[in-house]
């Protein structure tokens, strides 16, 4: 089969398939997370380390400032199909925890790879969505 412009091979009898959607990461970087308020953390290095493992989106405040630095690991398409939900992690202020998150996302993340026990210590409950009165 010849490669397409995107590098994928095609079969004339089948529709081209899209690449699987990987696990993704959201890092909070606003008023508390990613700021000098959380001392001793190289926030830029943490974001880049996670970016080397999975796509990363930098978000404004995720409304859990008392848990800074907050990182949310979003399931891949495969994980979502298995029923996985985003995993919120708080107080991620240690390079070892960042490495554990990177390794877990490379392994597939929520719904694909089990949450490492050590990361269970960082798991937090996300804030409730605000609804209009």
C-alpha positions as protocol buffer text, in pm:
chain_id: "A"
residue {
  index: 1
  type: UNK
  ca { x: 0 y: 0 z: 0 }
}
residue {
  index: 2
  type: UNK
  ca { x: 138 y: 344 z: -86 }
}
residue {
  index: 3
  type: UNK
  ca { x: 177 y: 597 z: 194 }
}
residue {
  index: 4
  type: UNK
  ca { x: -57 y: 893 z: 203 }
}
residue {
  index: 5
  type: UNK
  ca { x: 71 y: 1250 z: 248 }
}
residue {
  index: 6
  type: UNK
  ca { x: 32 y: 1200 z: 623 }
}
residue {
  index: 7
  type: UNK
  ca { x: 253 y: 892 z: 613 }
}
residue {
  index: 8
  type: UNK
  ca { x: -29 y: 644 z: 670 }
}
residue {
  index: 9
  type: UNK
  ca { x: -80 y: 358 z: 430 }
}
residue {
  index: 10
  type: UNK
  ca { x: -413 y: 316 z: 262 }
}
residue {
  index: 11
  type: UNK
  ca { x: -603 y: 26 z: 117 }
}
residue {
  index: 12
  type: UNK
  ca { x: -839 y: 111 z: -166 }
}
residue {
  index: 13
  type: UNK
  ca { x: -1097 y: -128 z: -19 }
}
residue {
  index: 14
  type: UNK
  ca { x: -1104 y: 42 z: 320 }
}
residue {
  index: 15
  type: UNK
  ca { x: -1152 y: 398 z: 437 }
}
residue {
  index: 16
  type: UNK
  ca { x: -833 y: 552 z: 582 }
}
residue {
  index: 17
  type: UNK
  ca { x: -815 y: 529 z: 957 }
}
residue {
  index: 18
  type: UNK
  ca { x: -721 y: 815 z: 1182 }
}
residue {
  index: 19
  type: UNK
  ca { x: -436 y: 781 z: 1425 }
}
residue {
  index: 20
  type: UNK
  ca { x: -559 y: 686 z: 1773 }
}
residue {
  index: 21
  type: UNK
  ca { x: -618 y: 979 z: 2007 }
}
residue {
  index: 22
  type: UNK
  ca { x: -351 y: 956 z: 2279 }
}
residue {
  index: 23
  type: UNK
  ca { x: -380 y: 1022 z: 2645 }
}
residue {
  index: 24
  type: UNK
  ca { x: -351 y: 1399 z: 2708 }
}
residue {
  index: 25
  type: UNK
  ca { x: -244 y: 1616 z: 3000 }
}
residue {
  index: 26
  type: UNK
  ca { x: -373 y: 1950 z: 3129 }
}
residue {
  index: 27
  type: UNK
  ca { x: -149 y: 2151 z: 3360 }
}
residue {
  index: 28
  type: UNK
  ca { x: -283 y: 2438 z: 3565 }
}
residue {
  index: 29
  type: UNK
  ca { x: -64 y: 2744 z: 3537 }
}
residue {
  index: 30
  type: UNK
  ca { x: -232 y: 3054 z: 3674 }
}
residue {
  index: 31
  type: UNK
  ca { x: -260 y: 3225 z: 4010 }
}
residue {
  index: 32
  type: UNK
  ca { x: -110 y: 2951 z: 4230 }
}
residue {
  index: 33
  type: UNK
  ca { x: -9 y: 2657 z: 4013 }
}
residue {
  index: 34
  type: UNK
  ca { x: 302 y: 2729 z: 3814 }
}
residue {
  index: 35
  type: UNK
  ca { x: 383 y: 3038 z: 4018 }
}
residue {
  index: 36
  type: UNK
  ca { x: 646 y: 3133 z: 4277 }
}
residue {
  index: 37
  type: UNK
  ca { x: 377 y: 3064 z: 4541 }
}
residue {
  index: 38
  type: UNK
  ca { x: 474 y: 2697 z: 4496 }
}
residue {
  index: 39
  type: UNK
  ca { x: 843 y: 2714 z: 4581 }
}
residue {
  index: 40
  type: UNK
  ca { x: 1118 y: 2479 z: 4477 }
}
residue {
  index: 41
  type: UNK
  ca { x: 950 y: 2362 z: 4156 }
}
residue {
  index: 42
  type: UNK
  ca { x: 1080 y: 2430 z: 3808 }
}
residue {
  index: 43
  type: UNK
  ca { x: 736 y: 2472 z: 3653 }
}
residue {
  index: 44
  type: UNK
  ca { x: 862 y: 2514 z: 3297 }
}
residue {
  index: 45
  type: UNK
  ca { x: 1073 y: 2198 z: 3323 }
}
residue {
  index: 46
  type: UNK
  ca { x: 777 y: 2008 z: 3467 }
}
residue {
  index: 47
  type: UNK
  ca { x: 556 y: 2113 z: 3176 }
}
residue {
  index: 48
  type: UNK
  ca { x: 822 y: 2025 z: 2920 }
}
residue {
  index: 49
  type: UNK
  ca { x: 885 y: 1685 z: 3082 }
}
residue {
  index: 50
  type: UNK
  ca { x: 515 y: 1604 z: 3061 }
}
residue {
  index: 51
  type: UNK
  ca { x: 503 y: 1739 z: 2705 }
}
residue {
  index: 52
  type: UNK
  ca { x: 773 y: 1485 z: 2610 }
}
residue {
  index: 53
  type: UNK
  ca { x: 537 y: 1206 z: 2722 }
}
residue {
  index: 54
  type: UNK
  ca { x: 200 y: 1325 z: 2588 }
}
residue {
  index: 55
  type: UNK
  ca { x: 24 y: 1627 z: 2440 }
}
residue {
  index: 56
  type: UNK
  ca { x: -5 y: 1899 z: 2705 }
}
residue {
  index: 57
  type: UNK
  ca { x: -246 y: 2189 z: 2729 }
}
residue {
  index: 58
  type: UNK
  ca { x: -174 y: 2472 z: 2969 }
}
residue {
  index: 59
  type: UNK
  ca { x: -488 y: 2595 z: 3142 }
}
residue {
  index: 60
  type: UNK
  ca { x: -578 y: 2893 z: 3351 }
}
residue {
  index: 61
  type: UNK
  ca { x: -698 y: 2831 z: 3705 }
}
residue {
  index: 62
  type: UNK
  ca { x: -871 y: 2495 z: 3758 }
}
residue {
  index: 63
  type: UNK
  ca { x: -1021 y: 2614 z: 4091 }
}
residue {
  index: 64
  type: UNK
  ca { x: -828 y: 2389 z: 4328 }
}
residue {
  index: 65
  type: UNK
  ca { x: -560 y: 2637 z: 4435 }
}
residue {
  index: 66
  type: UNK
  ca { x: -516 y: 2464 z: 4772 }
}
residue {
  index: 67
  type: UNK
  ca { x: -380 y: 2163 z: 4578 }
}
residue {
  index: 68
  type: UNK
  ca { x: -127 y: 2346 z: 4356 }
}
residue {
  index: 69
  type: UNK
  ca { x: 29 y: 2219 z: 4123 }
}
residue {
  index: 70
  type: UNK
  ca { x: -271 y: 2052 z: 3964 }
}
residue {
  index: 71
  type: UNK
  ca { x: -237 y: 1816 z: 3669 }
}
residue {
  index: 72
  type: UNK
  ca { x: -526 y: 1642 z: 3495 }
}
residue {
  index: 73
  type: UNK
  ca { x: -465 y: 1330 z: 3288 }
}
residue {
  index: 74
  type: UNK
  ca { x: -731 y: 1284 z: 3021 }
}
residue {
  index: 75
  type: UNK
  ca { x: -798 y: 935 z: 2888 }
}
residue {
  index: 76
  type: UNK
  ca { x: -715 y: 837 z: 2532 }
}
residue {
  index: 77
  type: UNK
  ca { x: -993 y: 735 z: 2295 }
}
residue {
  index: 78
  type: UNK
  ca { x: -927 y: 376 z: 2397 }
}
residue {
  index: 79
  type: UNK
  ca { x: -942 y: 466 z: 2766 }
}
residue {
  index: 80
  type: UNK
  ca { x: -1262 y: 666 z: 2717 }
}
residue {
  index: 81
  type: UNK
  ca { x: -1417 y: 367 z: 2535 }
}
residue {
  index: 82
  type: UNK
  ca { x: -1327 y: 157 z: 2840 }
}
residue {
  index: 83
  type: UNK
  ca { x: -1520 y: 403 z: 3059 }
}
residue {
  index: 84
  type: UNK
  ca { x: -1227 y: 599 z: 3200 }
}
residue {
  index: 85
  type: UNK
  ca { x: -1270 y: 953 z: 3324 }
}
residue {
  index: 86
  type: UNK
  ca { x: -1007 y: 1225 z: 3368 }
}
residue {
  index: 87
  type: UNK
  ca { x: -779 y: 1176 z: 3669 }
}
residue {
  index: 88
  type: UNK
  ca { x: -706 y: 1489 z: 3871 }
}
residue {
  index: 89
  type: UNK
  ca { x: -376 y: 1502 z: 4058 }
}
residue {
  index: 90
  type: UNK
  ca { x: -285 y: 1766 z: 4313 }
}
residue {
  index: 91
  type: UNK
  ca { x: 27 y: 1876 z: 4499 }
}
residue {
  index: 92
  type: UNK
  ca { x: 243 y: 1752 z: 4212 }
}
residue {
  index: 93
  type: UNK
  ca { x: 550 y: 1939 z: 4332 }
}
residue {
  index: 94
  type: UNK
  ca { x: 808 y: 1663 z: 4313 }
}
residue {
  index: 95
  type: UNK
  ca { x: 1012 y: 1565 z: 4004 }
}
residue {
  index: 96
  type: UNK
  ca { x: 956 y: 1197 z: 4086 }
}
residue {
  index: 97
  type: UNK
  ca { x: 578 y: 1247 z: 4071 }
}
residue {
  index: 98
  type: UNK
  ca { x: 618 y: 1420 z: 3734 }
}
residue {
  index: 99
  type: UNK
  ca { x: 819 y: 1118 z: 3612 }
}
residue {
  index: 100
  type: UNK
  ca { x: 549 y: 882 z: 3741 }
}
residue {
  index: 101
  type: UNK
  ca { x: 281 y: 1076 z: 3551 }
}
residue {
  index: 102
  type: UNK
  ca { x: 493 y: 1074 z: 3234 }
}
residue {
  index: 103
  type: UNK
  ca { x: 549 y: 697 z: 3260 }
}
residue {
  index: 104
  type: UNK
  ca { x: 178 y: 631 z: 3324 }
}
residue {
  index: 105
  type: UNK
  ca { x: 68 y: 837 z: 3025 }
}
residue {
  index: 106
  type: UNK
  ca { x: 323 y: 662 z: 2802 }
}
residue {
  index: 107
  type: UNK
  ca { x: 175 y: 330 z: 2923 }
}
residue {
  index: 108
  type: UNK
  ca { x: -171 y: 447 z: 2813 }
}
residue {
  index: 109
  type: UNK
  ca { x: -308 y: 639 z: 3112 }
}
residue {
  index: 110
  type: UNK
  ca { x: -664 y: 619 z: 3246 }
}
residue {
  index: 111
  type: UNK
  ca { x: -862 y: 317 z: 3134 }
}
residue {
  index: 112
  type: UNK
  ca { x: -562 y: 156 z: 2962 }
}
residue {
  index: 113
  type: UNK
  ca { x: -295 y: 129 z: 3231 }
}
residue {
  index: 114
  type: UNK
  ca { x: -373 y: 100 z: 3601 }
}
residue {
  index: 115
  type: UNK
  ca { x: -308 y: 410 z: 3810 }
}
residue {
  index: 116
  type: UNK
  ca { x: 23 y: 351 z: 3990 }
}
residue {
  index: 117
  type: UNK
  ca { x: -26 y: 326 z: 4365 }
}
residue {
  index: 118
  type: UNK
  ca { x: 209 y: 620 z: 4423 }
}
residue {
  index: 119
  type: UNK
  ca { x: -4 y: 844 z: 4200 }
}
residue {
  index: 120
  type: UNK
  ca { x: -312 y: 741 z: 4396 }
}
residue {
  index: 121
  type: UNK
  ca { x: -165 y: 950 z: 4679 }
}
residue {
  index: 122
  type: UNK
  ca { x: -191 y: 1257 z: 4454 }
}
residue {
  index: 123
  type: UNK
  ca { x: -547 y: 1192 z: 4331 }
}
residue {
  index: 124
  type: UNK
  ca { x: -794 y: 1466 z: 4418 }
}
residue {
  index: 125
  type: UNK
  ca { x: -1163 y: 1522 z: 4362 }
}
residue {
  index: 126
  type: UNK
  ca { x: -1223 y: 1782 z: 4090 }
}
residue {
  index: 127
  type: UNK
  ca { x: -1428 y: 2088 z: 4179 }
}
residue {
  index: 128
  type: UNK
  ca { x: -1797 y: 2071 z: 4103 }
}
residue {
  index: 129
  type: UNK
  ca { x: -1908 y: 2239 z: 3788 }
}
residue {
  index: 130
  type: UNK
  ca { x: -2077 y: 2568 z: 3844 }
}
residue {
  index: 131
  type: UNK
  ca { x: -2427 y: 2592 z: 3707 }
}
residue {
  index: 132
  type: UNK
  ca { x: -2634 y: 2898 z: 3642 }
}
residue {
  index: 133
  type: UNK
  ca { x: -2909 y: 2959 z: 3902 }
}
